[in-house]
Amino acid sequence: MTSVPCDIPAIRAALLAWYDANARTLPWRTGPGEGGGQGATRDPYRIWLSEVMLQQTTVPHATPYFLSFLQRWPTVAALAAAPDAEVMAAWAGLGYYARARNLLACARAVAGDHGGVFPDTEAGLLALPGVGAYTAAAVAAIAFDRPANVVDGNVERVMARLFAVDTPLPAAKPELKRLAAGLVLDDRPGDWAQALMDLGATVCRPRTPLCDVCPLSDRCAAFAGGSPESYPRKTVKADRPRRFGTAFVLVDEGGRVALVRRPDKGLLGGMLGLPTSSWQGQPTEAVPPIAADWRAAGSIDHVFTHFALTLEVQTAAGQGDFVWTTPERALADLPTVFRKALSRVVGAGPRS
Ligand code: SF4
């Protein structure tokens, strides 16, 4: 670590003052200082929903989904009562479908076991199905002003820079968490968590930190060392493996598209999608879902967390025992990988 005096009260005062003046306006938030205190008025349902959506995606991408969920299911009880398929369809495009299933499991536990009221402690939240350490800490801090240590990738990056931690990720995670914990106090813990998130998202950005407008620049060891963007240090990662498969776009006489529901377990589990072959490490001959006059319609690439996928797309006219829907509906509701494949045949939707 580069040596910079670690003055915790000064760091906290500078960041909270910056937050008071610069907090992002977000639809799930109250402003700085609002709703503080134990049993605060901040809505834990909104905060929980937003935190689940925001894991691994950005605020601009998650916001329309958040607003749509809130409109359709304004309370945790309403969400708990929603059919699985509707929630999964509404989640399509956010990715990480296991989260949608966990979301429903959690909503049903809150509605069924807790009278529709979220537990107000980190431990109580952590005991809910599908709620991990990060979400429990975030909801405890932001909704209930508990002094929880809320550490996501943004906060790890700020800590790695502030303290110039040379250990590469992921080995540095425990150290970064400990450093973040040292800055959490009983005073304004919800605002503190959000201030760190906002700093990481808008100022201490991954590639180009805006150190000249950062409230912590005179306390930041990485800035003092001259190359803040080189933190957090990273272990060089191997490329994602690639898999190959075929997606089948079967269109009936009315122009509708055939869909199948995927098995509950596994990638995109429980979602509607195009019929596909299995996805293998090498391109292989695929068996179509029905005998028809199949023709090639190009290919698409898609990147999942653990692998990249190349899908050849084939299309044919035909009928059969499928879930049939209009192309417009499919392009609106299907997970992105299937929308890309469908767009090879019907012409609209994401391409890469
Ligand atoms: Fe991040 Fe730069 Fe601020 Fe340090 S000074 S916390 S590197 S934005």
XYZ file of N, CA, C and O in Angstrom, residues 185-341:
628
model
N -19.904 3.190 10.300
C -20.199 3.571 11.687
C -21.710 3.644 11.873
O -22.478 3.519 10.913
N -22.133 3.870 13.110
C -23.573 3.943 13.390
C -24.222 5.198 12.794
O -25.435 5.248 12.632
N -23.412 6.202 12.486
C -23.963 7.449 11.970
C -24.255 7.318 10.470
O -23.349 7.069 9.676
N -25.512 7.458 10.079
C -25.971 7.477 8.676
C -25.478 6.273 7.857
O -24.952 6.440 6.740
N -25.639 5.060 8.363
C -25.114 3.917 7.595
C -25.778 3.732 6.230
O -25.118 3.310 5.274
N -27.079 4.046 6.109
C -27.735 3.908 4.811
C -27.169 4.895 3.804
O -26.896 4.550 2.651
N -26.991 6.130 4.239
C -26.413 7.129 3.339
C -24.963 6.770 3.014
O -24.495 6.990 1.891
N -24.243 6.234 3.985
C -22.849 5.887 3.737
C -22.760 4.816 2.636
O -21.961 4.927 1.704
N -23.606 3.794 2.748
C -23.584 2.724 1.743
C -23.881 3.301 0.359
O -23.217 2.981 -0.633
N -24.878 4.160 0.278
C -25.253 4.720 -1.024
C -24.221 5.717 -1.533
O -24.003 5.843 -2.740
N -23.581 6.437 -0.604
C -22.541 7.376 -1.014
C -21.381 6.628 -1.670
O -20.862 7.040 -2.713
N -20.992 5.501 -1.070
C -19.904 4.711 -1.663
C -20.312 4.156 -3.026
O -19.531 4.165 -3.976
N -21.563 3.664 -3.111
C -22.047 3.152 -4.399
C -22.007 4.259 -5.449
O -21.585 4.042 -6.589
N -22.485 5.444 -5.081
C -22.544 6.545 -6.045
C -21.143 6.986 -6.458
O -20.888 7.265 -7.628
N -20.239 7.032 -5.497
C -18.870 7.421 -5.838
C -18.285 6.416 -6.829
O -17.665 6.805 -7.824
N -18.481 5.138 -6.559
C -17.944 4.105 -7.442
C -18.564 4.166 -8.830
O -17.903 3.929 -9.839
N -19.858 4.486 -8.891
C -20.553 4.480 -10.178
C -20.270 5.732 -10.997
O -20.217 5.657 -12.229
N -20.097 6.873 -10.350
C -20.036 8.117 -11.125
C -18.668 8.798 -11.119
O -18.379 9.592 -12.003
N -17.839 8.536 -10.127
C -16.546 9.238 -10.024
C -15.382 8.247 -10.070
O -14.504 8.326 -10.934
N -15.379 7.303 -9.169
C -14.281 6.337 -9.117
C -14.609 5.208 -10.096
O -14.799 4.057 -9.730
N -14.705 5.581 -11.377
C -15.197 4.674 -12.418
C -14.119 3.658 -12.780
O -12.927 3.930 -12.600
N -14.531 2.513 -13.323
C -13.553 1.443 -13.545
C -12.348 1.871 -14.382
O -11.210 1.710 -13.968
N -12.587 2.423 -15.575
C -11.449 2.688 -16.467
C -10.888 4.092 -16.316
O -9.690 4.287 -16.397
N -11.785 5.058 -16.112
C -11.311 6.450 -16.059
C -11.838 7.139 -14.808
O -12.831 7.859 -14.862
N -11.176 6.922 -13.674
C -11.625 7.595 -12.454
C -11.476 9.119 -12.591
O -10.493 9.595 -13.157
N -12.495 9.841 -12.099
C -12.479 11.310 -12.201
C -11.887 11.895 -10.921
O -12.572 12.535 -10.121
N -10.610 11.650 -10.724
C -9.981 12.010 -9.453
C -10.006 13.512 -9.201
O -10.026 13.942 -8.046
N -10.035 14.303 -10.270
C -10.004 15.754 -10.050
C -11.295 16.282 -9.435
O -11.312 17.389 -8.907
N -12.376 15.516 -9.499
C -13.598 15.968 -8.819
C -13.956 15.054 -7.653
O -15.056 15.123 -7.108
N -13.032 14.203 -7.243
C -13.333 13.228 -6.191
C -13.147 13.841 -4.804
O -12.104 14.438 -4.528
N -14.137 13.666 -3.932
C -14.012 14.247 -2.584
C -12.933 13.552 -1.752
O -12.556 14.057 -0.700
N -12.453 12.401 -2.212
C -11.464 11.650 -1.423
C -10.053 11.756 -1.992
O -9.145 11.068 -1.527
N -9.843 12.606 -2.989
C -8.550 12.564 -3.684
C -7.370 12.871 -2.757
O -6.300 12.306 -2.925
N -7.587 13.744 -1.774
C -6.440 14.029 -0.906
C -6.244 12.973 0.181
O -5.353 13.085 1.014
N -7.114 11.947 0.175
C -6.964 10.827 1.131
C -6.674 9.526 0.389
O -6.680 8.474 1.008
N -6.492 9.578 -0.915
C -6.482 8.353 -1.721
C -5.051 7.940 -2.055
O -4.319 8.665 -2.732
N -4.676 6.755 -1.620
C -3.310 6.278 -1.814
C -3.019 5.989 -3.287
O -1.917 6.240 -3.764
N -4.001 5.456 -4.021
C -3.754 5.164 -5.439
C -3.574 6.455 -6.219
O -2.724 6.538 -7.109
N -4.348 7.481 -5.890
C -4.196 8.781 -6.549
C -2.821 9.359 -6.231
O -2.109 9.853 -7.126
N -2.414 9.239 -4.978
C -1.092 9.739 -4.592
C 0.012 8.985 -5.326
O 1.051 9.556 -5.667
N -0.237 7.700 -5.614
C 0.765 6.895 -6.311
C 0.812 7.155 -7.807
O 1.718 6.690 -8.494
N -0.176 7.869 -8.358
C -0.117 8.300 -9.751
C -0.807 7.394 -10.765
O -0.901 7.764 -11.932
N -1.282 6.215 -10.378
C -1.972 5.370 -11.380
C -3.194 4.698 -10.761
O -3.264 3.468 -10.644
N -4.181 5.515 -10.381
C -5.364 4.957 -9.720
C -6.102 3.929 -10.562
O -6.662 2.971 -10.037
N -6.078 4.109 -11.914
C -6.835 3.188 -12.772
C -6.238 1.779 -12.773
O -6.880 0.842 -13.229
N -5.025 1.633 -12.257
C -4.422 0.290 -12.238
C -4.922 -0.541 -11.054
O -4.556 -1.706 -10.924
N -5.770 0.056 -10.216
C -6.405 -0.682 -9.112
C -7.880 -0.869 -9.442
O -8.465 0.008 -10.082
N -8.508 -1.921 -8.966
C -7.914 -3.051 -8.250
C -7.043 -3.902 -9.171
O -7.354 -4.042 -10.364
N -5.967 -4.430 -8.613
C -5.110 -5.341 -9.371
C -5.935 -6.578 -9.724
O -6.805 -6.988 -8.946
N -5.643 -7.133 -10.873
C -6.447 -8.311 -11.301
C -5.540 -9.450 -11.716
O -4.493 -9.230 -12.310
N -5.968 -10.662 -11.419
C -5.284 -11.841 -11.933
C -5.746 -12.006 -13.381
O -6.920 -11.826 -13.677
N -4.794 -12.294 -14.260
C -5.166 -12.427 -15.677
C -6.075 -13.637 -15.842
O -5.776 -14.731 -15.382
N -7.201 -13.402 -16.514
C -8.201 -14.478 -16.657
C -8.039 -15.206 -17.982
O -7.717 -14.595 -18.988
N -8.305 -16.477 -17.962
C -8.338 -17.224 -19.228
C -9.584 -16.800 -20.010
O -10.556 -16.337 -19.428
N -9.522 -16.916 -21.331
C -10.700 -16.602 -22.143
C -11.855 -17.524 -21.772
O -11.649 -18.654 -21.364
N -13.069 -17.013 -21.968
C -14.236 -17.887 -21.762
C -14.203 -19.022 -22.786
O -13.887 -18.776 -23.953
N -14.592 -20.227 -22.389
C -14.735 -21.276 -23.394
C -15.914 -20.954 -24.310
O -16.802 -20.192 -23.939
N -15.901 -21.533 -25.510
C -16.993 -21.292 -26.453
C -17.795 -22.575 -26.662
O -17.220 -23.656 -26.715
N -19.093 -22.438 -26.714
C -19.948 -23.574 -27.054
C -20.699 -23.275 -28.348
O -20.807 -22.117 -28.753
N -21.211 -24.330 -28.936
C -21.870 -24.225 -30.240
C -23.212 -24.942 -30.189
O -23.350 -25.957 -29.493
N -24.179 -24.419 -30.932
C -25.479 -25.080 -30.977
C -26.298 -24.532 -32.126
O -25.816 -23.724 -32.934
N -27.541 -24.980 -32.204
C -28.448 -24.524 -33.260
C -29.775 -24.118 -32.629
O -30.265 -24.804 -31.726
N -30.310 -22.997 -33.083
C -31.645 -22.562 -32.646
C -32.593 -22.702 -33.835
O -32.202 -22.424 -34.977
N -33.810 -23.148 -33.545
C -34.774 -23.424 -34.617
C -35.940 -22.440 -34.536
O -36.607 -22.346 -33.492
N -36.147 -21.726 -35.626
C -37.269 -20.783 -35.705
C -38.325 -21.414 -36.610
O -38.202 -21.391 -37.835
N -39.333 -21.986 -35.979
C -40.421 -22.637 -36.709
C -41.602 -21.659 -36.768
O -42.027 -21.147 -35.719
N -42.091 -21.401 -37.967
C -43.147 -20.396 -38.147
C -44.383 -21.087 -38.734
O -44.266 -21.852 -39.699
N -45.556 -20.826 -38.129
C -46.762 -21.487 -38.651
C -47.443 -20.605 -39.714
O -46.954 -19.515 -40.041
N -48.590 -21.071 -40.199
C -49.262 -20.366 -41.303
C -49.663 -18.945 -40.931
O -49.711 -18.057 -41.761
N -49.954 -18.735 -39.646
C -50.367 -17.407 -39.192
C -49.187 -16.512 -38.865
O -49.375 -15.404 -38.349
N -47.975 -16.967 -39.128
C -46.790 -16.155 -38.849
C -46.323 -16.231 -37.412
O -45.447 -15.472 -36.996
N -46.924 -17.141 -36.624
C -46.515 -17.264 -35.229
C -45.257 -18.130 -35.109
O -44.971 -18.957 -35.984
N -44.557 -17.941 -34.002
C -43.268 -18.600 -33.792
C -43.420 -19.651 -32.689
O -44.107 -19.413 -31.682
N -42.768 -20.809 -32.882
C -42.855 -21.894 -31.898
C -41.838 -21.689 -30.777
O -40.658 -21.436 -31.024
N -42.339 -21.816 -29.538
C -41.461 -21.714 -28.373
C -41.589 -22.980 -27.530
O -42.596 -23.687 -27.599
N -40.573 -23.235 -26.726
C -40.642 -24.338 -25.756
C -40.262 -23.784 -24.389
O -39.518 -22.807 -24.295
N -40.807 -24.396 -23.351
C -40.390 -23.980 -22.012
C -39.183 -24.814 -21.606
O -39.181 -26.028 -21.723
N -38.144 -24.128 -21.154
C -36.907 -24.826 -20.804
C -37.058 -25.496 -19.437
O -37.872 -25.064 -18.611
N -36.287 -26.559 -19.200
C -36.374 -27.229 -17.900
C -36.081 -26.250 -16.762
O -35.322 -25.294 -16.943
N -36.688 -26.494 -15.608
C -36.520 -25.577 -14.474
C -35.070 -25.420 -14.056
O -34.618 -24.348 -13.697
N -34.345 -26.502 -14.079
C -32.949 -26.454 -13.629
C -32.054 -26.047 -14.796
O -32.317 -26.394 -15.932
N -31.000 -25.351 -14.487
C -30.010 -25.039 -15.507
C -30.159 -23.643 -16.065
O -31.013 -22.867 -15.643
N -29.306 -23.344 -17.054
C -29.246 -22.014 -17.644
C -30.607 -21.634 -18.257
O -31.215 -22.448 -18.943
N -31.056 -20.429 -17.999
C -32.348 -19.927 -18.492
C -33.504 -20.834 -18.065
O -34.518 -20.945 -18.747
N -33.340 -21.503 -16.926
C -34.311 -22.486 -16.441
C -35.693 -21.876 -16.260
O -35.842 -20.774 -15.733
N -36.710 -22.606 -16.724
C -38.091 -22.169 -16.544
C -38.538 -21.120 -17.540
O -39.703 -20.740 -17.563
N -37.610 -20.634 -18.392
C -37.970 -19.575 -19.340
C -38.516 -20.181 -20.626
O -38.167 -21.297 -21.000
N -39.343 -19.404 -21.327
C -39.698 -19.777 -22.693
C -38.533 -19.420 -23.606
O -37.854 -18.409 -23.384
N -38.302 -20.255 -24.612
C -37.229 -19.965 -25.559
C -37.496 -20.666 -26.872
O -38.457 -21.430 -27.010
N -36.645 -20.394 -27.849
C -36.722 -21.139 -29.108
C -36.259 -22.565 -28.856
O -35.412 -22.791 -27.977
N -36.769 -23.531 -29.601
C -36.182 -24.871 -29.522
C -34.711 -24.796 -29.963
O -34.395 -24.090 -30.918
N -33.854 -25.491 -29.261
C -32.429 -25.513 -29.653
C -31.887 -26.929 -29.519
O -32.478 -27.773 -28.847
N -30.730 -27.135 -30.138
C -29.968 -28.353 -29.866
C -29.310 -28.175 -28.504
O -29.378 -27.097 -27.901
N -28.613 -29.207 -28.012
C -27.769 -28.999 -26.839
C -26.564 -28.165 -27.273
O -26.272 -28.058 -28.467
N -25.896 -27.543 -26.301
C -24.776 -26.656 -26.619
C -23.483 -27.381 -26.274
O -23.230 -27.703 -25.099
N -22.669 -27.634 -27.293
C -21.480 -28.478 -27.131
C -20.200 -27.682 -27.337
O -20.231 -26.592 -27.892
N -19.090 -28.290 -26.971
C -17.779 -27.662 -27.153
C -17.332 -27.598 -28.610
O -16.415 -26.855 -28.935
N -17.948 -28.380 -29.487
C -17.620 -28.391 -30.917
C -18.927 -28.266 -31.709
O -19.960 -28.756 -31.253
N -18.868 -27.663 -32.919
C -20.072 -27.662 -33.764
C -20.464 -29.097 -34.112
O -19.594 -29.898 -34.462
N -21.743 -29.422 -33.957
C -22.204 -30.779 -34.294
C -23.505 -30.684 -35.086
O -24.193 -29.656 -35.044
N -23.839 -31.760 -35.786
C -25.088 -31.812 -36.551
C -26.255 -31.767 -35.573
O -26.285 -32.531 -34.597
N -27.222 -30.875 -35.808
C -28.328 -30.755 -34.853
C -29.578 -31.453 -35.374
O -29.811 -31.490 -36.582
N -30.360 -32.008 -34.462
C -31.615 -32.658 -34.851
C -32.754 -31.661 -34.638
O -32.996 -31.219 -33.514
N -33.473 -31.280 -35.707
C -34.552 -30.291 -35.559
C -35.704 -30.844 -34.715
O -35.860 -32.066 -34.592
N -36.538 -29.968 -34.165
C -37.638 -30.420 -33.308
C -38.725 -31.149 -34.083
O -39.441 -31.969 -33.512
N -38.909 -30.839 -35.379
C -39.833 -31.612 -36.233
C -39.183 -31.739 -37.618
O -38.312 -30.942 -37.986
N -39.650 -32.712 -38.366
C -39.185 -32.835 -39.750
C -39.844 -31.727 -40.573
O -41.072 -31.562 -40.523
N -39.054 -30.940 -41.282
C -39.582 -29.851 -42.115
C -38.473 -29.442 -43.080
O -37.359 -29.967 -43.013
N -38.795 -28.476 -43.905
C -37.807 -28.013 -44.882
C -36.950 -26.909 -44.245
O -37.149 -25.733 -44.496
N -35.993 -27.299 -43.434
C -35.200 -26.332 -42.675
C -34.149 -25.691 -43.585
O -33.527 -26.363 -44.396
N -33.978 -24.384 -43.415
C -32.901 -23.711 -44.154
C -32.118 -22.824 -43.192
O -32.643 -22.372 -42.158
N -30.856 -22.594 -43.552
C -29.962 -21.808 -42.689
C -30.362 -20.337 -42.728
O -30.765 -19.826 -43.776
N -30.278 -19.677 -41.581
C -30.639 -18.253 -41.516
C -29.551 -17.464 -40.777
O -29.829 -16.503 -40.069
N -28.311 -17.896 -40.912
C -27.203 -17.148 -40.289
C -26.867 -17.675 -38.907
O -27.291 -18.767 -38.523
N -26.117 -16.892 -38.188
C -25.715 -17.313 -36.842
C -25.609 -16.083 -35.949
O -25.555 -14.950 -36.432
N -25.602 -16.333 -34.639
C -25.438 -15.228 -33.677
C -24.431 -15.650 -32.608
O -24.199 -16.846 -32.395
N -23.850 -14.656 -31.970
C -22.972 -14.907 -30.818
C -23.601 -14.305 -29.585
O -24.232 -13.241 -29.658
N -23.418 -14.985 -28.471
C -23.921 -14.447 -27.209
C -22.952 -14.852 -26.104
O -22.397 -15.956 -26.133
N -22.754 -13.962 -25.142
C -21.816 -14.250 -24.059
C -22.579 -14.426 -22.758
O -23.310 -13.520 -22.332
N -22.465 -15.594 -22.153
C -22.986 -15.843 -20.816
C -21.838 -15.661 -19.817
O -20.692 -15.439 -20.203
N -22.154 -15.772 -18.548
C -21.123 -15.543 -17.535
C -19.938 -16.482 -17.720
O -18.791 -16.063 -17.626
N -20.207 -17.743 -17.958
C -19.120 -18.726 -17.942
C -18.719 -19.237 -19.308
O -17.785 -20.012 -19.414
N -19.430 -18.848 -20.343
C -19.027 -19.287 -21.679
C -19.633 -18.383 -22.745
O -20.597 -17.647 -22.489
N -19.006 -18.432 -23.926
C -19.565 -17.733 -25.091
C -20.263 -18.775 -25.954
O -19.855 -19.937 -25.979
N -21.315 -18.346 -26.627
C -22.124 -19.287 -27.398
C -22.258 -18.795 -28.836
O -22.549 -17.625 -29.066
N -22.025 -19.695 -29.785
C -22.358 -19.427 -31.188
C -23.539 -20.308 -31.551
O -23.475 -21.529 -31.389
N -24.608 -19.677 -31.979
C -25.805 -20.425 -32.376
C -26.032 -20.272 -33.868
O -26.173 -19.141 -34.367
N -26.043 -21.373 -34.584
C -26.535 -21.356 -35.959
C -28.056 -21.257 -35.872
O -28.668 -21.839 -34.964
N -28.645 -20.526 -36.804
C -30.106 -20.379 -36.784
C -30.662 -21.064 -38.028
O -30.159 -20.845 -39.142
N -31.662 -21.911 -37.818
C -32.356 -22.532 -38.942
C -33.839 -22.180 -38.844
O -34.370 -22.031 -37.737
N -34.482 -22.085 -39.987
C -35.900 -21.741 -39.966
C -36.677 -22.614 -40.951
O -36.109 -23.095 -41.935
N -37.944 -22.823 -40.626
C -38.824 -23.614 -41.499
C -40.264 -23.224 -41.194
O -40.560 -22.637 -40.145
N -41.172 -23.560 -42.126
C -42.603 -23.419 -41.882
C -43.111 -24.759 -41.358
O -42.641 -25.816 -41.788
N -44.045 -24.723 -40.421
C -44.564 -25.987 -39.917
C -45.472 -25.788 -38.732
O -45.743 -24.646 -38.311
N -45.943 -26.907 -38.187
C -46.854 -26.872 -37.048
C -46.385 -27.910 -36.050
O -45.527 -28.726 -36.354
N -46.996 -27.937 -34.886
C -46.617 -28.950 -33.914
C -47.038 -28.549 -32.521
O -47.680 -27.501 -32.316
N -46.664 -29.367 -31.576
C -47.075 -29.161 -30.191
C -46.084 -28.245 -29.482
O -45.170 -28.683 -28.794
N -46.256 -26.926 -29.679
C -45.360 -25.931 -29.096
C -46.203 -24.850 -28.428
O -47.431 -24.860 -28.536
N -45.511 -23.911 -27.786
C -46.177 -22.678 -27.349
C -46.006 -21.694 -28.501
O -44.878 -21.408 -28.901
N -47.129 -21.200 -29.025
C -47.048 -20.330 -30.209
C -47.256 -18.890 -29.794
O -48.133 -18.587 -28.983
N -46.447 -18.019 -30.378
C -46.599 -16.603 -30.055
C -46.230 -15.771 -31.275
O -45.608 -16.273 -32.220
N -46.603 -14.495 -31.237
C -46.259 -13.629 -32.370
C -44.777 -13.266 -32.284
O -44.204 -13.208 -31.188
N -44.154 -12.977 -33.420
C -42.757 -12.549 -33.392
C -42.564 -11.295 -32.548
O -41.558 -11.159 -31.836
N -43.544 -10.363 -32.605
C -43.409 -9.119 -31.830
C -43.346 -9.434 -30.339
O -42.541 -8.884 -29.600
N -44.241 -10.324 -29.927
C -44.287 -10.689 -28.509
C -42.988 -11.402 -28.106
O -42.408 -11.146 -27.057
N -42.541 -12.299 -28.978
C -41.319 -13.034 -28.679
C -40.131 -12.081 -28.589
O -39.282 -12.205 -27.695
N -40.073 -11.102 -29.497
C -38.947 -10.165 -29.483
C -38.985 -9.270 -28.253
O -37.970 -8.717 -27.845
N -40.177 -9.114 -27.669
C -40.281 -8.290 -26.456
C -39.971 -9.104 -25.213
O -39.383 -8.591 -24.254
N -40.347 -10.384 -25.204
C -40.343 -11.135 -23.943
C -39.209 -12.143 -23.782
O -38.878 -12.510 -22.661
N -38.646 -12.627 -24.864
C -37.693 -13.739 -24.724
C -36.361 -13.266 -24.152
O -35.983 -12.099 -24.305
N -35.602 -14.160 -23.509
C -34.231 -13.827 -23.127
C -33.422 -13.388 -24.354
O -33.690 -13.819 -25.482
N -32.427 -12.557 -24.121
C -31.706 -11.900 -25.210
C -31.150 -12.881 -26.235
O -31.203 -12.631 -27.441
N -30.599 -14.002 -25.774
C -29.986 -14.934 -26.720
C -31.016 -15.403 -27.754
O -30.704 -15.525 -28.942
N -32.265 -15.623 -27.339
C -33.281 -16.085 -28.284
C -33.783 -14.936 -29.162
O -34.153 -15.146 -30.317
N -33.814 -13.751 -28.587
C -34.219 -12.601 -29.407
C -33.212 -12.377 -30.532
O -33.574 -12.069 -31.665
N -31.937 -12.542 -30.201
C -30.914 -12.410 -31.244
C -31.138 -13.438 -32.347
O -31.078 -13.119 -33.539
N -31.383 -14.681 -31.938
C -31.572 -15.741 -32.939
C -32.817 -15.476 -33.782
O -32.789 -15.588 -35.009
